[in-house]
Each structure stands twice: as C-alpha cells, then as structure tokens.
Short mmCIF file of C-alpha atoms and ligand atoms in Angstrom, two decimals:
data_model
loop_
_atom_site.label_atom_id
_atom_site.label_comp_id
_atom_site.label_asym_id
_atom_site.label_seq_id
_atom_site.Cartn_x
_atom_site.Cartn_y
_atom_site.Cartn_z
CA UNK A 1 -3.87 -11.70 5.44
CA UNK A 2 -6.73 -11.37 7.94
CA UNK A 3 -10.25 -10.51 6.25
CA UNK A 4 -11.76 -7.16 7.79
CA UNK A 5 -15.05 -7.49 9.18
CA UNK A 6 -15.94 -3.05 8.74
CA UNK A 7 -19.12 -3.22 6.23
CA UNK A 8 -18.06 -2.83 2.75
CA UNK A 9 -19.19 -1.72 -0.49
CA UNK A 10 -18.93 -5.38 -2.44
CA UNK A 11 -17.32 -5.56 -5.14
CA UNK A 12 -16.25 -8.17 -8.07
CA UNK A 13 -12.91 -9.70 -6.56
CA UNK A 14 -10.00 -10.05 -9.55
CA UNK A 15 -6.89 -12.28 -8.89
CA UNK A 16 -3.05 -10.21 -9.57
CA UNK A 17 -1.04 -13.50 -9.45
CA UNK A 18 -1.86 -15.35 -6.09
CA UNK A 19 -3.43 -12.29 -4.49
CA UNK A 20 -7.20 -11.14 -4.74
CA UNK A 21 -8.20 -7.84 -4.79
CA UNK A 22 -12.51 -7.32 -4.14
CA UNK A 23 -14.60 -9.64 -2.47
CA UNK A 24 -14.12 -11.27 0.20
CA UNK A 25 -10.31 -10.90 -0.29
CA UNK A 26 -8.64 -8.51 2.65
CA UNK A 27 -7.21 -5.03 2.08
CA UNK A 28 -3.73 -5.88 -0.11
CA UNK A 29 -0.69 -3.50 0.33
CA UNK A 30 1.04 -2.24 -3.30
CA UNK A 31 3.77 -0.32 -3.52
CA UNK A 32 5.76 1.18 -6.64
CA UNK A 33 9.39 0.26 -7.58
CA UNK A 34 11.55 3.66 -7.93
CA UNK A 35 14.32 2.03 -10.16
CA UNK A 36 15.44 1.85 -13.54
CA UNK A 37 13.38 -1.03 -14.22
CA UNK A 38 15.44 -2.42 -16.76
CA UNK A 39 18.07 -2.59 -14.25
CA UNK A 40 17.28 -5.37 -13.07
CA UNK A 41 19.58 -6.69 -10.26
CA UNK A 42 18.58 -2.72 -8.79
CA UNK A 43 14.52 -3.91 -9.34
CA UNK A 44 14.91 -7.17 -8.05
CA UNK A 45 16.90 -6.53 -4.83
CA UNK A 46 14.10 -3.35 -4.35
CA UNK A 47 11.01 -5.73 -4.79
CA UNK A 48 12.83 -8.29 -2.23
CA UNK A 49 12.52 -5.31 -0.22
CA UNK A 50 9.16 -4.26 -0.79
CA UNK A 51 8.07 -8.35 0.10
CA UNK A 52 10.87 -8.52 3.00
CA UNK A 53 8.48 -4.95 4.02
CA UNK A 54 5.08 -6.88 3.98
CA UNK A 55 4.17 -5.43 0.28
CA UNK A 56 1.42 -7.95 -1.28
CA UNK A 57 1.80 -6.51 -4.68
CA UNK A 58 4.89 -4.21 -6.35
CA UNK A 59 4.03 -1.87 -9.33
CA UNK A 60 6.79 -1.25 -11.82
CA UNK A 61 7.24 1.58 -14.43
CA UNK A 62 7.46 0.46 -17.80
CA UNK A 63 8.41 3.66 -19.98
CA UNK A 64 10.26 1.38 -22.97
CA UNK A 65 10.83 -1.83 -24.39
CA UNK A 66 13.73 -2.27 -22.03
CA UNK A 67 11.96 -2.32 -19.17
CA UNK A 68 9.39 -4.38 -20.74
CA UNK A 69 12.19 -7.01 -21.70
CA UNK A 70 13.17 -7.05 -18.15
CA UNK A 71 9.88 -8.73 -16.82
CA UNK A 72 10.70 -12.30 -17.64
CA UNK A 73 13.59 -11.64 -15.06
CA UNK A 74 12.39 -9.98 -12.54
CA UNK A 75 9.36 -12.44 -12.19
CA UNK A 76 11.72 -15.09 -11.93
CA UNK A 77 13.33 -13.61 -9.08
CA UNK A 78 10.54 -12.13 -6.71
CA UNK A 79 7.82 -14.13 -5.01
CA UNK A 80 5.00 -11.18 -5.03
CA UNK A 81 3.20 -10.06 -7.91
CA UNK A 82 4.26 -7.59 -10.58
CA UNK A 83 2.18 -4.99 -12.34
CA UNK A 84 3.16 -2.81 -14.88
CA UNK A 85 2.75 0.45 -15.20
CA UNK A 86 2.07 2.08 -18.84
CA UNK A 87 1.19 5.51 -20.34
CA UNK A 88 1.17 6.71 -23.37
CA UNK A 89 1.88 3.82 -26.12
CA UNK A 90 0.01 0.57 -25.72
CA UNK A 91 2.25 -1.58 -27.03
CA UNK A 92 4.41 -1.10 -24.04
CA UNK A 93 1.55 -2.89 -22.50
CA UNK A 94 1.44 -5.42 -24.73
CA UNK A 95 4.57 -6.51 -24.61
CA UNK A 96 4.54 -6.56 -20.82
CA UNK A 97 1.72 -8.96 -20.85
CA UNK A 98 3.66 -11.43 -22.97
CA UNK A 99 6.30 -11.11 -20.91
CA UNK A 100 4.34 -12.87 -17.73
CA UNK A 101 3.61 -9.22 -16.01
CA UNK A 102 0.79 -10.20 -13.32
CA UNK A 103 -1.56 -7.36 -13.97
CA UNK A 104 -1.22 -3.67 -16.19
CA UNK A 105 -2.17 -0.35 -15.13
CA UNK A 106 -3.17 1.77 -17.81
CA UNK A 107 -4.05 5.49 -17.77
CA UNK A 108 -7.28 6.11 -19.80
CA UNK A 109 -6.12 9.84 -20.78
CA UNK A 110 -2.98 9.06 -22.50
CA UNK A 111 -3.38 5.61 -23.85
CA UNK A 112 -4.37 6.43 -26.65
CA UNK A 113 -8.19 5.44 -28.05
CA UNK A 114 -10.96 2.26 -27.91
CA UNK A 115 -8.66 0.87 -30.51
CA UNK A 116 -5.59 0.34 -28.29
CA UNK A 117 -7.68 -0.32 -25.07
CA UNK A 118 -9.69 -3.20 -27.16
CA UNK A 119 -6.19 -4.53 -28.59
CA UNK A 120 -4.89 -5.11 -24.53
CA UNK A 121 -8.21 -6.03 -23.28
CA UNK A 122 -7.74 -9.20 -25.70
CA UNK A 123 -4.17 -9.64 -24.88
CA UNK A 124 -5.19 -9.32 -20.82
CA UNK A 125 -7.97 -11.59 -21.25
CA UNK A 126 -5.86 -14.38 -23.31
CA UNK A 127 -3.59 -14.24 -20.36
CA UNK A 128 -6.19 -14.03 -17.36
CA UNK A 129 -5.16 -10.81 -15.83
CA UNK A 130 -6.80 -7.53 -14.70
CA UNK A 131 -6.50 -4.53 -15.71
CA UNK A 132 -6.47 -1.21 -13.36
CA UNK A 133 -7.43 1.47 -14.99
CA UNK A 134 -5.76 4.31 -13.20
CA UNK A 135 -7.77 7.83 -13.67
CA UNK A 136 -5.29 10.67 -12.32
CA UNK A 137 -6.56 14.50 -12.22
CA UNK A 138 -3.43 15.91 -13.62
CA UNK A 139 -3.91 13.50 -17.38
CA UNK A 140 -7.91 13.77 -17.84
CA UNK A 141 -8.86 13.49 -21.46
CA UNK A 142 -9.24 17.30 -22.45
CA UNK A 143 -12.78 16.55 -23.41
CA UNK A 144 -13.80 15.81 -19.67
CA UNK A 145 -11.85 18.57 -18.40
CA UNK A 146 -13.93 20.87 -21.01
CA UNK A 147 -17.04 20.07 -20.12
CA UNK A 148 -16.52 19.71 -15.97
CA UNK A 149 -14.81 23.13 -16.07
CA UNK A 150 -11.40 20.89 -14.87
CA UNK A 151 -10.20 18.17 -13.15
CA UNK A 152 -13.48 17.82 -10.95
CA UNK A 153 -14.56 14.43 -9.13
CA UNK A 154 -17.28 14.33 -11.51
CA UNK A 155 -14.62 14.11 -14.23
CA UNK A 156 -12.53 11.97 -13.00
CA UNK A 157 -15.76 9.34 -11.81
CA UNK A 158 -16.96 9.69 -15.44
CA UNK A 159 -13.62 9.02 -17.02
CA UNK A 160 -13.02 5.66 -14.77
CA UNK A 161 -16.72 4.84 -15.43
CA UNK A 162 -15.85 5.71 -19.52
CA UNK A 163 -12.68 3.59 -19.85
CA UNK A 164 -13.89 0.69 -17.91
CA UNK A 165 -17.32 0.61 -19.79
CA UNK A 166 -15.00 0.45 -22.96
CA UNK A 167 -13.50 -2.48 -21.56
CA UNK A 168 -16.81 -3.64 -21.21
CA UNK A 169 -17.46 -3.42 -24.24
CA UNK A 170 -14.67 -5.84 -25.41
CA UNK A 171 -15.87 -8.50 -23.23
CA UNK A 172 -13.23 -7.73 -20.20
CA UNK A 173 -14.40 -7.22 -16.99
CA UNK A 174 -11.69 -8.39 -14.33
CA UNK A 175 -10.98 -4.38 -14.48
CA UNK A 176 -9.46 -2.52 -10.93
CA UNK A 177 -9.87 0.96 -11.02
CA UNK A 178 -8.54 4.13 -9.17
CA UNK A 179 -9.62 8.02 -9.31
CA UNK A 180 -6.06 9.97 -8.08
CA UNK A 181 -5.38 13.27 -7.25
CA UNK A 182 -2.82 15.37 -5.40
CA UNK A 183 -5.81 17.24 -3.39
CA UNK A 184 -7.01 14.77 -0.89
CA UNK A 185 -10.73 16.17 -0.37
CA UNK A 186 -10.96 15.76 -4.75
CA UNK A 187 -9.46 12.27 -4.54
CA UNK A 188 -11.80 11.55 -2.04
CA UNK A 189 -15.07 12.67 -3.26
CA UNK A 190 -14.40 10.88 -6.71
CA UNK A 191 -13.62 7.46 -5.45
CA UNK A 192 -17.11 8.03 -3.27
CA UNK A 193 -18.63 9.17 -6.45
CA UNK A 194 -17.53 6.31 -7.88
CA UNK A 195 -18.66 4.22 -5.66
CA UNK A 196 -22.31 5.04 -5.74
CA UNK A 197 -22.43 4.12 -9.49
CA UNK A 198 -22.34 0.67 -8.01
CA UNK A 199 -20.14 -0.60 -10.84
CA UNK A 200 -18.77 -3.38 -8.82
CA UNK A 201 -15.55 -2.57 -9.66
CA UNK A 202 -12.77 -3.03 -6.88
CA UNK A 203 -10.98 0.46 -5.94
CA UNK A 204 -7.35 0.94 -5.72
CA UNK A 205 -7.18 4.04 -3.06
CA UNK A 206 -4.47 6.21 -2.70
CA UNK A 207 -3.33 9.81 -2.81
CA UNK A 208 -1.20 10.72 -5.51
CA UNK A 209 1.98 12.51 -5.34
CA UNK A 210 1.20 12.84 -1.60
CA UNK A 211 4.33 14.14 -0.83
CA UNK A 212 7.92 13.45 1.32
CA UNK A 213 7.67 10.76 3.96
CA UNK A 214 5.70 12.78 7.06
CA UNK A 215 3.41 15.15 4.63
CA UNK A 216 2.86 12.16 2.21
CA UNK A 217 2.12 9.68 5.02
CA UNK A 218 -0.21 12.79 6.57
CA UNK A 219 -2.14 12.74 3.49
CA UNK A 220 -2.29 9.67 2.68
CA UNK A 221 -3.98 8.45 6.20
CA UNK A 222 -6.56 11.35 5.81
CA UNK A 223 -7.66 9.91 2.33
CA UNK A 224 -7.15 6.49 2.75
CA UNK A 225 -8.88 6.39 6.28
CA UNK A 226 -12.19 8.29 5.32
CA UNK A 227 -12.46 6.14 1.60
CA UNK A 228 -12.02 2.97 3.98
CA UNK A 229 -14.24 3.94 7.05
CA UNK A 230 -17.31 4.41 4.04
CA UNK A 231 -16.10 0.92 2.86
CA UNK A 232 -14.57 2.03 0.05
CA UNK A 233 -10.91 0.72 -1.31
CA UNK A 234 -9.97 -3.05 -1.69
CA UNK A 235 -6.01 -2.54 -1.89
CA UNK A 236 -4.09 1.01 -1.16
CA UNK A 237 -0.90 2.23 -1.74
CA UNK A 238 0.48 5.20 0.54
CA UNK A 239 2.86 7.23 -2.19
CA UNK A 240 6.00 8.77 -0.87
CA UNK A 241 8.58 10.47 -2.28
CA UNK A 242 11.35 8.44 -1.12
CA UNK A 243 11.72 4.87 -0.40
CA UNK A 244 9.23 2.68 -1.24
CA UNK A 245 9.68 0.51 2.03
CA UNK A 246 8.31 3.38 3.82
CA UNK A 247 5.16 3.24 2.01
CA UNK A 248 4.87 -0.30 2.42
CA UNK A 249 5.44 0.22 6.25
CA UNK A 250 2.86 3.57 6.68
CA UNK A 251 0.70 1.62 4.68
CA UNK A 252 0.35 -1.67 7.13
CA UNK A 253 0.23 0.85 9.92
CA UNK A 254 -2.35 2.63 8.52
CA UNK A 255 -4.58 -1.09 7.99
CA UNK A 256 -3.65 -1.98 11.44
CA UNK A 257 -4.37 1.38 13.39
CA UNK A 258 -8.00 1.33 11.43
CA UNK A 259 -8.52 -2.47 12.01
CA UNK A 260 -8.49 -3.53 8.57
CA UNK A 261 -5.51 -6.07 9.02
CA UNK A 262 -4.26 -7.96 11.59
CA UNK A 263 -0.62 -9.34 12.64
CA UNK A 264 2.80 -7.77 13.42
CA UNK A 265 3.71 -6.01 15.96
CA UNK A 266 2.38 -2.72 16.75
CA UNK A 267 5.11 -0.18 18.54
CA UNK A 268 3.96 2.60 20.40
CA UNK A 269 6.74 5.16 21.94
CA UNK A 270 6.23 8.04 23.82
CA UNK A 271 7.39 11.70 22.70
CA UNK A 272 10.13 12.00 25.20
CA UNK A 273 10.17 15.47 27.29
CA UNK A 274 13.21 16.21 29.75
CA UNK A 275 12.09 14.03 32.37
CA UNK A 276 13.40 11.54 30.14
CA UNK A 277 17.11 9.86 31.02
CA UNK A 278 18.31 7.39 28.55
CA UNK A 279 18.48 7.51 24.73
CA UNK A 280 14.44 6.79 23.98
CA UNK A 281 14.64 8.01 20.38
CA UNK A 282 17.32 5.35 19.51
CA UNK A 283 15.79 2.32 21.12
CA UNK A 284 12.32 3.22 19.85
CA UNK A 285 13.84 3.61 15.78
CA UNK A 286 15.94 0.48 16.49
CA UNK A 287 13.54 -1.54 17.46
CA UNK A 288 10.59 -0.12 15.17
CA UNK A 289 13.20 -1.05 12.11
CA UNK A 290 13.77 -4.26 13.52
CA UNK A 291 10.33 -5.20 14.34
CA UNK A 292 8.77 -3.99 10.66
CA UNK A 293 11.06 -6.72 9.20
CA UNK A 294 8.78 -9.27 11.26
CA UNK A 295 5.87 -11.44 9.76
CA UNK A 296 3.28 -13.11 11.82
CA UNK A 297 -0.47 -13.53 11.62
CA UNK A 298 -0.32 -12.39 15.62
CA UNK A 299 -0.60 -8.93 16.97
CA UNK A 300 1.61 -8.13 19.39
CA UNK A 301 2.29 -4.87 21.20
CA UNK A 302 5.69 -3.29 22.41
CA UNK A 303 5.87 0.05 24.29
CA UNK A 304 9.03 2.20 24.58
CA UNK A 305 8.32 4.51 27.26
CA UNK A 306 10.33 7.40 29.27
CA UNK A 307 10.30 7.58 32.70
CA UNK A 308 7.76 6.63 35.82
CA UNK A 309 4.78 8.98 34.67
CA UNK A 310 3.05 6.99 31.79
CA UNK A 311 5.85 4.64 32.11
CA UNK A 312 4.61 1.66 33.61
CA UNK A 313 1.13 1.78 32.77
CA UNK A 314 1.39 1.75 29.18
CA UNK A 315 4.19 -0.99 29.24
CA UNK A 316 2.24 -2.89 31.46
CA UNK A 317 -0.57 -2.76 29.06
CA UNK A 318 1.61 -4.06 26.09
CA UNK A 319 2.75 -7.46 25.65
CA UNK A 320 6.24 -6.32 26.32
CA UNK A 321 7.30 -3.05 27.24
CA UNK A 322 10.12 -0.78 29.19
CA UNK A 323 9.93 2.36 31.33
CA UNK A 324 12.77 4.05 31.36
CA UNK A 325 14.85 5.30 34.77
CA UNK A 326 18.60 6.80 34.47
CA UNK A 327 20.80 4.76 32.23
CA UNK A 328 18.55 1.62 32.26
CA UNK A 329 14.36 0.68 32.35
CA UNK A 330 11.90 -1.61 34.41
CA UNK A 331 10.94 -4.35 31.20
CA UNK A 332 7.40 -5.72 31.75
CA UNK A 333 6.17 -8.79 29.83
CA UNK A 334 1.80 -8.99 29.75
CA UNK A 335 2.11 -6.82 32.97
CA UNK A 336 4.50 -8.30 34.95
CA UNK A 337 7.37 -6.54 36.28
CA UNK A 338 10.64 -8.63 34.30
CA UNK A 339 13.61 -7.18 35.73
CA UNK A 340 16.15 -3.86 35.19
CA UNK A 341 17.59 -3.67 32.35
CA UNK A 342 20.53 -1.42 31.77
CA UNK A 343 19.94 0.99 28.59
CA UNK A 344 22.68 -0.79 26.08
CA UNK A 345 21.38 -3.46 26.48
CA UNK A 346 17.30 -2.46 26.07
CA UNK A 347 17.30 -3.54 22.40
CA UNK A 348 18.46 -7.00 22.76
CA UNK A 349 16.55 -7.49 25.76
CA UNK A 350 13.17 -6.52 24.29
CA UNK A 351 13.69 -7.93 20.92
CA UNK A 352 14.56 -11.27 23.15
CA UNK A 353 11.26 -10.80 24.90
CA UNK A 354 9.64 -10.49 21.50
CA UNK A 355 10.78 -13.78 19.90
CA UNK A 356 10.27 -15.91 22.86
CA UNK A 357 6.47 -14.36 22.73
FE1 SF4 B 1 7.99 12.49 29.26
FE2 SF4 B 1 7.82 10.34 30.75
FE3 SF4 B 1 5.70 11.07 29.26
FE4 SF4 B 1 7.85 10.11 28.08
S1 SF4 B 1 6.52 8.99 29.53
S2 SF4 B 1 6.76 11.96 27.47
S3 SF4 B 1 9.51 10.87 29.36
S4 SF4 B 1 6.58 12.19 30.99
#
C-alpha cells in the first residue's frame, strides 16, 4: 500500500494484525462479512473474497458464542485481519479476544458500563490489540441524546471522546474510533468535530447504512471524500447493502480517484449513445470484473470507448485502450495505433495487452 502524501491530521498509528491504521501507515480498506459467521466454510470462502477484492481488513459480526467459537477457524484460514464486531454483552468480546480475533469493535451505547469496557480494555491490552470504538447516531446513550436535543454531531463527538477517555482511564490507548450516521452532512460534521479535539485518535470513516450499491456508493464518496480532502480518516469502509466485494471495490476506487492509493488498474468507459456499434456495456463489465481481481503496486489505465468521436483520444491517452467501429475497434497501446480487433474477441485482446504491460 502506497503512503498518501495529501496533509493529514496525525494521528497515533495502532497495528490490526500486520496492518497499521494512523501514522504514517496509508489509507487501509475494511469491509464487513454478511454471513452467518459461525458458518464458517460460508465466512471463510467470503473473506477469501474480500482479500481476492483488495480488502486490507474484514469485520465480522459476532452476535453469540457461536460465532465467537468460530474465530480460531476462520483465522486459520484467511490471510487478512479479522475484527469482531460486538454490541450489547461484553463477554461476546471477550471471548473473541481469546479466540485470536485481530482487533474488536465495540459500540459505547449498548455495551453496557465502565465496568465491562475496563474488563476488555485488560483483555485487549493482554493480547496487544486495538480497540475501535464505533459511535453510531441511531444507539447514542439516552443521556447524550437528552441533553443535545438528539443524535447531533456534538453528541456523537462527545460520546467517542467519553468512551475512549474511559479507556483511558484503564491504561488502553491503542483505541480507533468512528462517529456513524445514515445522514452524510451529520456523519461528516462529527468526525470533523472530532477531529479538532486533537485526541490523536485514528478515524475509521464511513457512512452507515448508506444504502444499495449506486445510492450507497453515492453517499459514501460524498462523505468519505470531504472527511479525507480535510485529512481526516486513516482506514474507510464504503457500506452497501449487498455484496461486500462491491464495497471493497467502490472503496479502492474511491482511494484511487482522490489520490490516496496507488496501483491497479483504473478503467474508464464511456456512456455509450447510438453512435455506438458493438456491445460496449459487455466488454467494459467484463473487463472491469476481470481487472478488479488484479493486484499490482502499478497504475495502469484501460479505456473502453465507442466510436471515432472521443474514441481515439482517450484510448490513446490510456496505457491500453479500444475505440470501437462496427463489429470490431482500433486497440491502442501508450498511444500507438495496435491493430483491428474484431468485437469477440476485444476482451481477450485487451486483457492480453494488459498482462504483457
Ligand atoms: Fe457516444 Fe462515441 Fe461518445 Fe461513446 S465515445 S458516448 S459512442 S460519441
């Protein structure tokens, strides 16, 4: 992973397995496992997924001792590392940590009291990993909600700044925290008011129940991208409703468009209108599924584009690229005309071109 170079608010790196979050460390990818986690040959094969996707770090629910039993397993059998998600009884948490889980996400307003929060901040320090502490708008502790009026940014800054300061207090201070919310403009403003009580702590940014795969991803960018552009957020997650891979994928597209992360190979496609005469829309998914599968510390551009208007230009500008004519396109390689190619054959011939760049 590439470090950015955009100005940053610093903050006190923490290591989740082999990957650090804060710092110097670059902008990590997490995504969220939507199985029965106890399942575990369904977990595992969705994690390999999640890694096989470019995720740096995969999130898993852990509603009961089941799923907590399963951790051992699962750990075993992925190579990125696992956090696990807990509300509402601690010892859920507790049990994932001695069960090797690589980092715990707790949420402050259902976890119960400074009694259970001081009983995992021993069990988390013991073991050397961090804790997030993840603030959400729709489970602030009533007494915050009473005195903002709601679910304000002020609340939900004061309950992050609360819970962590409680941890704190135990003597635990590799902490991650994040300030959710289903409105993007109140997510926003309470991760920047967060910010400026220059805690230190690292940020995990992201919106919460964003929404289905183009509204989520909408969302998501809007939130993400203005938290980042101040220099706020040290590891994101885009949530979808849907498959997890996609967030994984809108995510690294998201770190790439702003500049954040570097590597892989960046597709760009034009709309299509009727001047176009061969099957665009298939080449460009086929080739933006098989190109998201591929890992590389180089950024390389491909352009899919329609016909003889902004045709050749923009695939002249990419490192490979077609314009399309009837039934087959002109394939240009770092702006050199190639040859014709005819259309069934496009896919192969630019993910050919690829490999051999
Ligand atoms: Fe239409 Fe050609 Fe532009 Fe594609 S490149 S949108 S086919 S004019």
């Amino acid at each position: 992973m590439k470090r950015r170079t955009r100005k940053r608010i610093p903050t006190r790196p923490v290591m989740v397995g082999g990957v650090g979050i804060g710092g110097a460390h670059g902008i990590s990818v997490q995504s969220m496992t939507n199985t029965d986690t106890a399942d575990i040959a369904a977990t595992v094969g969705q994690i390999k997924a999640l890694e096989d996707a470019g995720c740096d770090i995969a999130r898993i629910a852990v509603p009961d001792m089941e799923a907590a039993a399963a951790i051992p397993a699962i750990k075993r059998a992925v190579s990125i590392p696992i956090v696990a998600d807990i509300h509402f009884d601690y010892r859920l948490a507790l049990e994932s940590i001695r069960n090797g889980v690589d980092k715990v996400r707790i949420n402050p307003g259902n976890i119960g009291g400074a009694d259970n929060v001081r009983k995992l901040a021993e069990a988390a320090r013991a073991r050397g990993i961090p804790i997030r502490v993840g603030v959400n708008a729709g489970s602030l502790e009533r007494g915050l909600l009473e005195r903002h009026g709601g679910a304000t940014a002020a609340a939900l800054a004061e309950s992050a700044l609360a819970q962590s300061e409680m941890l704190n207090l135990c003597g635990f201070y590799d902490i991650v925290v994040s300030l959710k919310a289903s409105d993007v403009f109140l997510a926003v403003d309470a991760c920047r008011l967060f910010a400026k009580k220059n805690t230190g702590l690292p940020q995990h940014v992201g919106m919460t129940e964003a929404g289905t795969e183009v509204i989520g991803a909408v969302r998501s960018a809007i939130g993400i991208s203005s938290l980042l552009r101040d220099g706020i957020g040290d590891t994101v997650r885009v949530s979808l409703t849907g498959d997890p891979v996609q967030e994984v994928l809108a995510a690294r597209e998201l770190l790439r468009t702003l500049g954040l992360r570097e590597g892989g190979v960046r597709l760009i496609s034009c709309p299509t209108c009727g001047r176009c005469k061969y099957d665009l829309v298939g080449v460009a998914n086929e080739v933006g599924r098989r190109v998201s599968a591929i890992r590389t510390d180089r950024s390389l551009t491909v352009a899919v584009m329609g016909c003889a208007v902004n045709g050749p230009g923009e695939a002249r500008e990419a490192d490979v690229g077609v314009a399309g004519g009837v039934g087959k396109a002109v394939l240009f390689r770092r702006g050199e005309l190639k040859c014709h190619v005819p259309e069934d054959r496009l896919v192969e011939a630019l993910m050919d071109e690829i490999a051999d760049l």
